[in-house]
PDB file of C-alpha atoms (C1' of nucleotides) in Angstrom:
ATOM      1  CA  MET A 155     -17.216 -15.746  17.141  1.00 49.00           C
ATOM      2  CA  THR A 156     -17.537 -13.427  14.195  1.00 54.00           C
ATOM      3  CA  GLN A 157     -16.316 -10.648  16.467  1.00 60.00           C
ATOM      4  CA  LYS A 158     -13.045 -12.372  17.135  1.00 65.00           C
ATOM      5  CA  SER A 159     -12.646 -13.248  13.490  1.00 82.00           C
ATOM      6  CA  VAL A 160     -13.047  -9.652  12.414  1.00 89.00           C
ATOM      7  CA  SER A 161     -10.421  -8.377  14.814  1.00 92.00           C
ATOM      8  CA  ASP A 162      -8.087 -11.197  13.801  1.00 93.00           C
ATOM      9  CA  LEU A 163      -8.590 -10.454  10.149  1.00 95.00           C
ATOM     10  CA  ARG A 164      -8.112  -6.785  10.856  1.00 97.00           C
ATOM     11  CA  VAL A 165      -4.681  -7.426  12.309  1.00 98.00           C
ATOM     12  CA  LYS A 166      -3.865  -9.836   9.508  1.00 98.00           C
ATOM     13  CA  ILE A 167      -4.738  -7.269   6.865  1.00 98.00           C
ATOM     14  CA  LEU A 168      -2.831  -4.483   8.592  1.00 98.00           C
ATOM     15  CA  SER A 169       0.199  -6.727   9.094  1.00 98.00           C
ATOM     16  CA  ALA A 170       0.145  -7.688   5.448  1.00 98.00           C
ATOM     17  CA  LEU A 171       0.114  -4.014   4.516  1.00 98.00           C
ATOM     18  CA  SER A 172       2.905  -3.016   6.861  1.00 98.00           C
ATOM     19  CA  ASP A 173       5.826  -3.938   4.653  1.00 98.00           C
ATOM     20  CA  PRO A 174       7.367  -1.748   1.948  1.00 98.00           C
ATOM     21  CA  THR A 175       7.888  -4.565  -0.533  1.00 98.00           C
ATOM     22  CA  ARG A 176       4.298  -5.703  -0.245  1.00 98.00           C
ATOM     23  CA  LEU A 177       3.024  -2.159  -0.671  1.00 98.00           C
ATOM     24  CA  GLU A 178       5.100  -1.930  -3.830  1.00 98.00           C
ATOM     25  CA  LEU A 179       3.642  -5.201  -5.011  1.00 98.00           C
ATOM     26  CA  LEU A 180       0.143  -3.837  -4.559  1.00 98.00           C
ATOM     27  CA  GLU A 181       1.044  -0.698  -6.419  1.00 98.00           C
ATOM     28  CA  TYR A 182       2.497  -2.799  -9.204  1.00 98.00           C
ATOM     29  CA  LEU A 183      -0.637  -4.922  -9.364  1.00 98.00           C
ATOM     30  CA  SER A 184      -2.854  -1.868  -9.455  1.00 98.00           C
ATOM     31  CA  GLY A 185      -2.169  -1.901 -13.184  1.00 95.00           C
ATOM     32  CA  GLY A 186      -3.997  -5.183 -13.517  1.00 97.00           C
ATOM     33  CA  GLU A 187      -3.278  -8.865 -13.044  1.00 98.00           C
ATOM     34  CA  ARG A 188       0.268 -10.101 -13.493  1.00 98.00           C
ATOM     35  CA  CYS A 189       1.947 -13.466 -13.376  1.00 98.00           C
ATOM     36  CA  VAL A 190       4.908 -13.989 -11.082  1.00 98.00           C
ATOM     37  CA  CYS A 191       7.359 -14.107 -13.971  1.00 98.00           C
ATOM     38  CA  GLU A 192       6.290 -10.590 -14.883  1.00 98.00           C
ATOM     39  CA  ILE A 193       6.511  -9.385 -11.328  1.00 98.00           C
ATOM     40  CA  LEU A 194       9.947 -10.799 -10.582  1.00 98.00           C
ATOM     41  CA  PRO A 195      12.051  -8.620 -12.893  1.00 97.00           C
ATOM     42  CA  ALA A 196      10.362  -5.524 -11.482  1.00 97.00           C
ATOM     43  CA  PHE A 197      11.658  -6.233  -8.016  1.00 97.00           C
ATOM     44  CA  GLN A 198      15.179  -6.616  -6.746  1.00 96.00           C
ATOM     45  CA  ARG A 199      14.332  -9.557  -4.569  1.00 98.00           C
ATOM     46  CA  SER A 200      14.820 -13.262  -4.908  1.00 98.00           C
ATOM     47  CA  GLN A 201      12.067 -15.378  -6.375  1.00 98.00           C
ATOM     48  CA  SER A 202      11.457 -17.093  -3.053  1.00 98.00           C
ATOM     49  CA  THR A 203      11.135 -13.776  -1.275  1.00 98.00           C
ATOM     50  CA  ILE A 204       8.628 -12.402  -3.750  1.00 98.00           C
ATOM     51  CA  SER A 205       6.691 -15.624  -3.655  1.00 98.00           C
ATOM     52  CA  LYS A 206       6.488 -15.435   0.102  1.00 98.00           C
ATOM     53  CA  HIS A 207       5.296 -11.833   0.040  1.00 98.00           C
ATOM     54  CA  LEU A 208       2.667 -12.627  -2.533  1.00 98.00           C
ATOM     55  CA  ASN A 209       1.480 -15.471  -0.380  1.00 98.00           C
ATOM     56  CA  ILE A 210       1.169 -13.243   2.661  1.00 98.00           C
ATOM     57  CA  LEU A 211      -1.029 -10.863   0.676  1.00 98.00           C
ATOM     58  CA  TYR A 212      -2.994 -13.827  -0.600  1.00 98.00           C
ATOM     59  CA  GLU A 213      -3.489 -15.244   2.888  1.00 97.00           C
ATOM     60  CA  ALA A 214      -4.758 -11.855   4.015  1.00 97.00           C
ATOM     61  CA  ASP A 215      -7.308 -12.068   1.209  1.00 97.00           C
ATOM     62  CA  ILE A 216      -5.908  -8.981  -0.411  1.00 98.00           C
ATOM     63  CA  LEU A 217      -4.770 -10.744  -3.561  1.00 98.00           C
ATOM     64  CA  GLU A 218      -6.491 -13.282  -5.701  1.00 98.00           C
ATOM     65  CA  ARG A 219      -4.542 -16.079  -7.324  1.00 98.00           C
ATOM     66  CA  LYS A 220      -5.311 -18.184 -10.340  1.00 97.00           C
ATOM     67  CA  VAL A 221      -3.128 -20.856 -11.834  1.00 97.00           C
ATOM     68  CA  ASP A 222      -2.937 -20.703 -15.605  1.00 95.00           C
ATOM     69  CA  GLY A 223      -0.899 -23.516 -17.065  1.00 96.00           C
ATOM     70  CA  LYS A 224       2.542 -23.290 -15.626  1.00 96.00           C
ATOM     71  CA  ARG A 225       1.984 -19.710 -14.558  1.00 98.00           C
ATOM     72  CA  THR A 226       0.371 -18.206 -11.509  1.00 98.00           C
ATOM     73  CA  VAL A 227      -1.465 -14.948 -11.957  1.00 98.00           C
ATOM     74  CA  TYR A 228      -2.076 -12.574  -9.093  1.00 98.00           C
ATOM     75  CA  CYS A 229      -4.506  -9.695  -8.957  1.00 98.00           C
ATOM     76  CA  ILE A 230      -6.053  -7.278  -6.468  1.00 98.00           C
ATOM     77  CA  LYS A 231      -9.119  -8.848  -4.927  1.00 97.00           C
ATOM     78  CA  ASP A 232     -10.832  -5.700  -3.745  1.00 96.00           C
ATOM     79  CA  PRO A 233      -9.651  -2.268  -4.872  1.00 97.00           C
ATOM     80  CA  GLN A 234     -10.892  -0.912  -1.575  1.00 97.00           C
ATOM     81  CA  VAL A 235      -7.441  -1.780  -0.277  1.00 98.00           C
ATOM     82  CA  PHE A 236      -6.129   1.260  -2.144  1.00 98.00           C
ATOM     83  CA  GLU A 237      -8.580   3.464  -0.303  1.00 98.00           C
ATOM     84  CA  ILE A 238      -7.004   2.285   2.916  1.00 98.00           C
ATOM     85  CA  ILE A 239      -3.531   3.061   1.666  1.00 98.00           C
ATOM     86  CA  ARG A 240      -4.626   6.469   0.443  1.00 97.00           C
ATOM     87  CA  MET A 241      -6.060   7.278   3.846  1.00 97.00           C
ATOM     88  CA  VAL A 242      -2.816   6.273   5.504  1.00 98.00           C
ATOM     89  CA  ASP A 243      -0.930   8.481   3.089  1.00 97.00           C
ATOM     90  CA  SER A 244      -3.278  11.313   3.861  1.00 96.00           C
ATOM     91  CA  LEU A 245      -2.570  10.898   7.547  1.00 95.00           C
ATOM     92  CA  ALA A 246       1.153  10.782   6.851  1.00 94.00           C
ATOM     93  CA  LEU A 247       0.960  13.925   4.754  1.00 92.00           C
ATOM     94  CA  THR A 248      -0.877  15.754   7.483  1.00 89.00           C
ATOM     95  CA  GLN A 249       1.892  14.802   9.868  1.00 85.00           C
ATOM     96  CA  ILE A 250       4.603  15.964   7.483  1.00 84.00           C
ATOM     97  CA  SER A 251       2.969  19.304   6.805  1.00 86.00           C
ATOM     98  CA  GLN A 252       2.497  19.843  10.517  1.00 81.00           C
ATOM     99  CA  LEU A 253       6.170  19.099  10.953  1.00 77.00           C
ATOM    100  CA  ALA A 254       7.084  21.540   8.200  1.00 83.00           C
ATOM    101  CA  GLU A 255       4.862  24.154   9.814  1.00 84.00           C
ATOM    102  CA  ALA A 256       6.589  23.636  13.135  1.00 81.00           C
ATOM    103  CA  GLY A 257       9.908  23.924  11.364  1.00 83.00           C
ATOM    104  CA  LYS A 258       8.963  27.301   9.896  1.00 86.00           C
ATOM    105  CA  ILE A 259       7.817  28.613  13.223  1.00 87.00           C
ATOM    106  CA  LEU A 260      11.004  27.465  14.851  1.00 79.00           C
ATOM    107  CA  GLU A 261      13.096  29.040  12.123  1.00 85.00           C
ATOM    108  CA  LYS A 262      11.262  32.307  12.439  1.00 85.00           C
ATOM    109  CA  SER A 263      11.742  32.457  16.179  1.00 82.00           C
ATOM    110  CA  LEU A 264      15.425  31.683  15.749  1.00 82.00           C
ATOM    111  CA  ASN A 265      15.775  34.538  13.255  1.00 85.00           C
ATOM    112  CA  ASN A 266      13.989  36.949  15.541  1.00 80.00           C
ATOM    113  CA  ARG A 267      16.432  36.135  18.275  1.00 71.00           C
ATOM    114  CA  SER A 268      19.384  37.662  16.455  1.00 59.00           C
TER     115      SER A 268
ATOM    116  CA  MET B  20      12.865  13.455  -0.255  1.00 50.00           C
ATOM    117  CA  THR B  21       9.280  14.057   0.742  1.00 55.00           C
ATOM    118  CA  GLN B  22       8.363  11.071  -1.394  1.00 61.00           C
ATOM    119  CA  LYS B  23      10.564   8.748   0.606  1.00 65.00           C
ATOM    120  CA  SER B  24       9.358  10.220   3.839  1.00 82.00           C
ATOM    121  CA  VAL B  25       5.734   9.599   2.971  1.00 89.00           C
ATOM    122  CA  SER B  26       6.291   5.964   2.122  1.00 91.00           C
ATOM    123  CA  ASP B  27       8.381   5.520   5.264  1.00 93.00           C
ATOM    124  CA  LEU B  28       5.713   7.118   7.384  1.00 95.00           C
ATOM    125  CA  ARG B  29       3.108   5.015   5.638  1.00 97.00           C
ATOM    126  CA  VAL B  30       4.857   1.828   6.690  1.00 98.00           C
ATOM    127  CA  LYS B  31       5.438   3.213  10.162  1.00 98.00           C
ATOM    128  CA  ILE B  32       1.755   4.013  10.614  1.00 98.00           C
ATOM    129  CA  LEU B  33       0.623   0.666   9.254  1.00 98.00           C
ATOM    130  CA  SER B  34       3.119  -1.201  11.428  1.00 98.00           C
ATOM    131  CA  ALA B  35       1.941   0.687  14.470  1.00 98.00           C
ATOM    132  CA  LEU B  36      -1.619  -0.343  13.682  1.00 98.00           C
ATOM    133  CA  SER B  37      -0.841  -3.994  13.061  1.00 98.00           C
ATOM    134  CA  ASP B  38      -0.911  -5.185  16.628  1.00 98.00           C
ATOM    135  CA  PRO B  39      -4.007  -6.222  18.585  1.00 98.00           C
ATOM    136  CA  THR B  40      -2.952  -4.570  21.835  1.00 98.00           C
ATOM    137  CA  ARG B  41      -2.292  -1.270  20.127  1.00 98.00           C
ATOM    138  CA  LEU B  42      -5.634  -1.390  18.342  1.00 98.00           C
ATOM    139  CA  GLU B  43      -7.287  -1.939  21.696  1.00 98.00           C
ATOM    140  CA  LEU B  44      -5.375   0.998  23.096  1.00 98.00           C
ATOM    141  CA  LEU B  45      -6.689   3.205  20.323  1.00 98.00           C
ATOM    142  CA  GLU B  46     -10.200   2.009  20.928  1.00 98.00           C
ATOM    143  CA  TYR B  47      -9.778   2.719  24.621  1.00 98.00           C
ATOM    144  CA  LEU B  48      -8.487   6.212  23.900  1.00 98.00           C
ATOM    145  CA  SER B  49     -11.346   6.914  21.533  1.00 98.00           C
ATOM    146  CA  GLY B  50     -13.266   7.839  24.690  1.00 95.00           C
ATOM    147  CA  GLY B  51     -10.934  10.753  25.271  1.00 97.00           C
ATOM    148  CA  GLU B  52      -7.527  11.378  26.787  1.00 98.00           C
ATOM    149  CA  ARG B  53      -6.327   9.084  29.522  1.00 98.00           C
ATOM    150  CA  CYS B  54      -3.250   8.938  31.690  1.00 98.00           C
ATOM    151  CA  VAL B  55      -1.208   5.762  31.826  1.00 98.00           C
ATOM    152  CA  CYS B  56      -2.369   4.903  35.317  1.00 98.00           C
ATOM    153  CA  GLU B  57      -5.928   4.838  34.024  1.00 98.00           C
ATOM    154  CA  ILE B  58      -4.996   2.756  31.007  1.00 98.00           C
ATOM    155  CA  LEU B  59      -3.003   0.135  32.880  1.00 98.00           C
ATOM    156  CA  PRO B  60      -5.804  -1.521  34.857  1.00 97.00           C
ATOM    157  CA  ALA B  61      -7.816  -1.871  31.648  1.00 97.00           C
ATOM    158  CA  PHE B  62      -5.183  -4.100  30.067  1.00 97.00           C
ATOM    159  CA  GLN B  63      -3.751  -7.380  31.194  1.00 96.00           C
ATOM    160  CA  ARG B  64      -0.218  -6.429  30.312  1.00 98.00           C
ATOM    161  CA  SER B  65       2.725  -5.266  32.322  1.00 98.00           C
ATOM    162  CA  GLN B  66       3.336  -1.573  32.769  1.00 98.00           C
ATOM    163  CA  SER B  67       6.495  -1.712  30.686  1.00 98.00           C
ATOM    164  CA  THR B  68       4.689  -3.431  27.843  1.00 98.00           C
ATOM    165  CA  ILE B  69       1.885  -0.892  27.762  1.00 98.00           C
ATOM    166  CA  SER B  70       4.373   1.932  27.953  1.00 98.00           C
ATOM    167  CA  LYS B  71       6.242   0.543  24.981  1.00 98.00           C
ATOM    168  CA  HIS B  72       3.082   0.137  22.927  1.00 98.00           C
ATOM    169  CA  LEU B  73       2.001   3.678  23.731  1.00 98.00           C
ATOM    170  CA  ASN B  74       5.398   4.904  22.665  1.00 98.00           C
ATOM    171  CA  ILE B  75       5.169   3.098  19.341  1.00 98.00           C
ATOM    172  CA  LEU B  76       1.838   4.788  18.655  1.00 98.00           C
ATOM    173  CA  TYR B  77       3.358   8.079  19.713  1.00 98.00           C
ATOM    174  CA  GLU B  78       6.380   7.633  17.456  1.00 97.00           C
ATOM    175  CA  ALA B  79       4.024   6.937  14.575  1.00 97.00           C
ATOM    176  CA  ASP B  80       2.363  10.254  15.331  1.00 97.00           C
ATOM    177  CA  ILE B  81      -0.914   8.570  16.067  1.00 98.00           C
ATOM    178  CA  LEU B  82      -1.022   9.551  19.704  1.00 98.00           C
ATOM    179  CA  GLU B  83      -0.283  12.819  21.383  1.00 98.00           C
ATOM    180  CA  ARG B  84       1.395  12.911  24.772  1.00 98.00           C
ATOM    181  CA  LYS B  85       1.429  15.566  27.442  1.00 97.00           C
ATOM    182  CA  VAL B  86       3.098  15.376  30.798  1.00 97.00           C
ATOM    183  CA  ASP B  87       0.970  16.653  33.637  1.00 96.00           C
ATOM    184  CA  GLY B  88       2.757  16.588  36.939  1.00 96.00           C
ATOM    185  CA  LYS B  89       3.776  13.054  37.592  1.00 97.00           C
ATOM    186  CA  ARG B  90       1.284  11.739  35.095  1.00 98.00           C
ATOM    187  CA  THR B  91       1.493  11.307  31.371  1.00 98.00           C
ATOM    188  CA  VAL B  92      -1.676  11.768  29.401  1.00 98.00           C
ATOM    189  CA  TYR B  93      -2.163  10.235  25.987  1.00 98.00           C
ATOM    190  CA  CYS B  94      -4.776  11.080  23.418  1.00 98.00           C
ATOM    191  CA  ILE B  95      -5.615  10.456  19.789  1.00 98.00           C
ATOM    192  CA  LYS B  96      -3.865  12.989  17.616  1.00 97.00           C
ATOM    193  CA  ASP B  97      -6.043  12.713  14.537  1.00 96.00           C
ATOM    194  CA  PRO B  98      -9.374  10.863  14.633  1.00 97.00           C
ATOM    195  CA  GLN B  99      -8.861  10.049  10.974  1.00 97.00           C
ATOM    196  CA  VAL B 100      -7.017   6.994  12.218  1.00 98.00           C
ATOM    197  CA  PHE B 101     -10.383   5.487  13.090  1.00 98.00           C
ATOM    198  CA  GLU B 102     -11.519   5.939   9.517  1.00 98.00           C
ATOM    199  CA  ILE B 103      -8.594   3.791   8.474  1.00 98.00           C
ATOM    200  CA  ILE B 104      -9.483   1.105  10.968  1.00 98.00           C
ATOM    201  CA  ARG B 105     -13.113   1.195   9.898  1.00 97.00           C
ATOM    202  CA  MET B 106     -12.100   0.686   6.290  1.00 97.00           C
ATOM    203  CA  VAL B 107      -9.970  -2.273   7.241  1.00 98.00           C
ATOM    204  CA  ASP B 108     -12.879  -3.714   9.166  1.00 97.00           C
ATOM    205  CA  SER B 109     -15.098  -3.165   6.189  1.00 96.00           C
ATOM    206  CA  LEU B 110     -12.658  -5.086   4.021  1.00 95.00           C
ATOM    207  CA  ALA B 111     -12.485  -7.846   6.603  1.00 95.00           C
ATOM    208  CA  LEU B 112     -16.278  -8.052   6.790  1.00 92.00           C
ATOM    209  CA  THR B 113     -16.527  -8.326   3.040  1.00 90.00           C
ATOM    210  CA  GLN B 114     -14.105 -11.207   3.166  1.00 86.00           C
ATOM    211  CA  ILE B 115     -16.024 -12.951   5.918  1.00 85.00           C
ATOM    212  CA  SER B 116     -19.363 -12.589   4.203  1.00 86.00           C
ATOM    213  CA  GLN B 117     -17.869 -13.885   0.986  1.00 81.00           C
ATOM    214  CA  LEU B 118     -16.554 -16.839   2.927  1.00 77.00           C
ATOM    215  CA  ALA B 119     -19.961 -17.432   4.472  1.00 82.00           C
ATOM    216  CA  GLU B 120     -21.537 -17.202   1.023  1.00 83.00           C
ATOM    217  CA  ALA B 121     -19.088 -19.738  -0.323  1.00 80.00           C
ATOM    218  CA  GLY B 122     -19.892 -21.941   2.642  1.00 81.00           C
ATOM    219  CA  LYS B 123     -23.593 -21.874   1.860  1.00 84.00           C
ATOM    220  CA  ILE B 124     -22.994 -22.703  -1.761  1.00 85.00           C
ATOM    221  CA  LEU B 125     -20.726 -25.565  -0.800  1.00 76.00           C
ATOM    222  CA  GLU B 126     -23.248 -26.844   1.695  1.00 82.00           C
ATOM    223  CA  LYS B 127     -26.031 -26.666  -0.852  1.00 82.00           C
ATOM    224  CA  SER B 128     -24.041 -28.568  -3.450  1.00 78.00           C
ATOM    225  CA  LEU B 129     -23.151 -31.194  -0.877  1.00 76.00           C
ATOM    226  CA  ASN B 130     -26.804 -31.604  -0.007  1.00 81.00           C
ATOM    227  CA  ASN B 131     -27.751 -31.899  -3.655  1.00 78.00           C
ATOM    228  CA  ARG B 132     -25.233 -34.642  -4.082  1.00 67.00           C
ATOM    229  CA  SER B 133     -27.124 -37.019  -1.767  1.00 57.00           C
TER     230      SER B 133
ATOM    231  C1'  DT C 108      14.265  15.469  53.059  1.00 80.90           C
ATOM    232  C1'  DC C 109      12.359  10.953  52.925  1.00 80.90           C
ATOM    233  C1'  DT C 110       8.867   8.204  50.746  1.00 80.90           C
ATOM    234  C1'  DA C 111       5.521   6.985  47.478  1.00 80.90           C
ATOM    235  C1'  DT C 112       3.779   7.450  42.933  1.00 80.90           C
ATOM    236  C1'  DT C 113       4.009   7.498  37.991  1.00 80.90           C
ATOM    237  C1'  DC C 114       6.079   6.370  34.012  1.00 80.90           C
ATOM    238  C1'  DA C 115      10.069   5.469  30.760  1.00 80.90           C
ATOM    239  C1'  DT C 116      13.898   2.758  29.799  1.00 80.90           C
ATOM    240  C1'  DC C 117      17.083  -1.223  30.105  1.00 80.90           C
ATOM    241  C1'  DG C 118      18.406  -6.031  29.831  1.00 80.90           C
ATOM    242  C1'  DT C 119      16.923 -10.390  28.633  1.00 80.90           C
ATOM    243  C1'  DC C 120      14.300 -14.016  26.716  1.00 80.90           C
ATOM    244  C1'  DT C 121      11.377 -15.996  23.142  1.00 80.90           C
ATOM    245  C1'  DT C 122       9.078 -15.793  18.961  1.00 80.90           C
ATOM    246  C1'  DA C 123       8.117 -13.697  14.463  1.00 80.90           C
ATOM    247  C1'  DT C 124       9.719 -11.805  10.192  1.00 80.90           C
ATOM    248  C1'  DG C 125      12.368 -10.979   6.073  1.00 80.90           C
ATOM    249  C1'  DG C 126      15.934 -12.497   3.268  1.00 80.90           C
ATOM    250  C1'  DC C 127      18.389 -16.060   0.545  1.00 80.90           C
ATOM    251  C1'  DG C 128      19.781 -20.425  -1.877  1.00 80.90           C
ATOM    252  C1'  DA C 129      18.438 -25.018  -2.615  1.00 80.90           C
ATOM    253  C1'  DT C 130      15.031 -28.190  -3.527  1.00 80.90           C
ATOM    254  C1'  DA C 131      10.416 -29.960  -4.752  1.00 80.90           C
ATOM    255  C1'  DT C 132       6.258 -29.851  -7.725  1.00 80.90           C
ATOM    256  C1'  DG C 133       3.680 -29.331 -11.561  1.00 80.90           C
ATOM    257  C1'  DT C 134       3.472 -27.928 -16.619  1.00 80.90           C
ATOM    258  C1'  DT C 135       4.641 -27.153 -21.027  1.00 80.90           C
ATOM    259  C1'  DT C 136       7.848 -28.098 -24.923  1.00 80.90           C
ATOM    260  C1'  DA C 137      11.217 -30.718 -27.495  1.00 80.90           C
TER     261       DA C 137
ATOM    262  C1'  DT D  87      10.342 -39.198 -21.777  1.00 80.90           C
ATOM    263  C1'  DA D  88      13.642 -35.688 -21.046  1.00 80.90           C
ATOM    264  C1'  DA D  89      14.550 -30.977 -20.582  1.00 80.90           C
ATOM    265  C1'  DA D  90      13.160 -26.407 -19.542  1.00 80.90           C
ATOM    266  C1'  DC D  91      10.260 -23.356 -17.170  1.00 80.90           C
ATOM    267  C1'  DA D  92       7.404 -21.299 -13.462  1.00 80.90           C
ATOM    268  C1'  DT D  93       6.392 -21.287  -8.622  1.00 80.90           C
ATOM    269  C1'  DA D  94       5.984 -22.844  -4.111  1.00 80.90           C
ATOM    270  C1'  DT D  95       8.188 -24.565  -0.181  1.00 80.90           C
ATOM    271  C1'  DC D  96      12.042 -25.793   2.945  1.00 80.90           C
ATOM    272  C1'  DG D  97      15.914 -24.837   5.870  1.00 80.90           C
ATOM    273  C1'  DC D  98      18.774 -21.559   7.517  1.00 80.90           C
ATOM    274  C1'  DC D  99      20.447 -17.095   9.239  1.00 80.90           C
ATOM    275  C1'  DA D 100      20.056 -12.346  10.979  1.00 80.90           C
ATOM    276  C1'  DT D 101      17.311  -8.985  12.747  1.00 80.90           C
ATOM    277  C1'  DA D 102      13.002  -7.150  14.672  1.00 80.90           C
ATOM    278  C1'  DA D 103       9.268  -7.371  17.861  1.00 80.90           C
ATOM    279  C1'  DG D 104       6.647  -8.518  21.969  1.00 80.90           C
ATOM    280  C1'  DA D 105       6.738  -9.749  26.708  1.00 80.90           C
ATOM    281  C1'  DC D 106       8.431  -9.250  31.423  1.00 80.90           C
ATOM    282  C1'  DG D 107      10.878  -7.741  35.719  1.00 80.90           C
ATOM    283  C1'  DA D 108      14.154  -4.530  37.397  1.00 80.90           C
ATOM    284  C1'  DT D 109      15.957  -0.144  37.500  1.00 80.90           C
ATOM    285  C1'  DG D 110      15.974   4.941  36.829  1.00 80.90           C
ATOM    286  C1'  DA D 111      14.159   9.634  36.862  1.00 80.90           C
ATOM    287  C1'  DA D 112      10.900  12.928  37.940  1.00 80.90           C
ATOM    288  C1'  DT D 113       7.263  14.744  40.734  1.00 80.90           C
ATOM    289  C1'  DA D 114       4.112  15.033  44.743  1.00 80.90           C
ATOM    290  C1'  DG D 115       3.157  14.643  49.324  1.00 80.90           C
ATOM    291  C1'  DA D 116       4.356  13.759  54.287  1.00 80.90           C
TER     292       DA D 116
END
DNA sequence: TCTATTCATCGTCTTATGGCGATATGTTTA
DNA sequence: TAAACATATCGCCATAAGACGATGAATAGA
C-alpha cells in the first residue's frame, strides 16, 4: 500500500512542479514565508489563479500554509524541493551545451565545405 | 535567451516526468536499451499510446532513439534523470513518514482521551 | 514484387488543466 | 453591525493531454 502511495505522491509532486507559474512561486517563496497579498502583486495573474496554484503546491505537500488573522501565509515545507529543481536545471543545461556543441560542429563542417 | 531556454526546458523535463506510464517506461529502460517491440508487451497500453509517450520523453531529451533496421531502439540519455526521480521519492517518503507520525500522535491523544 | 513486421502519425473522443470573473467565507476595522 | 479586506471556491471557457483504432511509411523476408 505504501508502494502505491509513493508512486502516486511522486507523480503528484512532479505534476505540481511542471508549471512555470508554480516554479516562479517557489522561487519567490525561497526568500521566506509570504502571505498571499504579498505574492499577488508580484505575479501578473488573477487572485483566483494564484490561489489555485498555491493550493496545488499545498496539496502536493510542497508548501505549508498557516492562517494568521485574515491573512494566509505560505512557505516552503522542505527546501529539498530546490535540490530537485536544481538537478532538473543541471540536466537541462547539459542538454543545451550538447546542442551548442553540435551546432559548432555543424558550423565547422559547413565552413569546410566551401 | 539561454535563460528562457533553461526554464522552458525545465518545465518540459518536469512535464515529461509527471506521468505514471512514462515513469514506468524509464524504470523499464533503466535495464538498458530496448526496442519498441520489446517494450510493448510489458505495458498494458496500445502501441500508439506507448509510441506517443516514448516520443514525449525523447522530445524532452530524456531518451535517445536509434533506428536499427525496422526497429527503433530507445535508451536513457543521461542516467542523472534517475537521481531526480530518487530525490522526488525521497521527498514523498518524508511526507508519508510525517503523515504516519502525525497519525500516531493523533491516535495516542485519542486513546488518552478515554 | 508481394507480404509481414515495426513503428510513427492522424483523427477523434474524453478528461484534465489553466485562466478568469463572480461569489462566498471569515476577519479585522470603523 | 456595517464596511473593508484577504482568500478560497465556483462556474465557465479554451486549450492541452491521454487514450484508442486506423492509416501510413519504411524495412525485411519470401
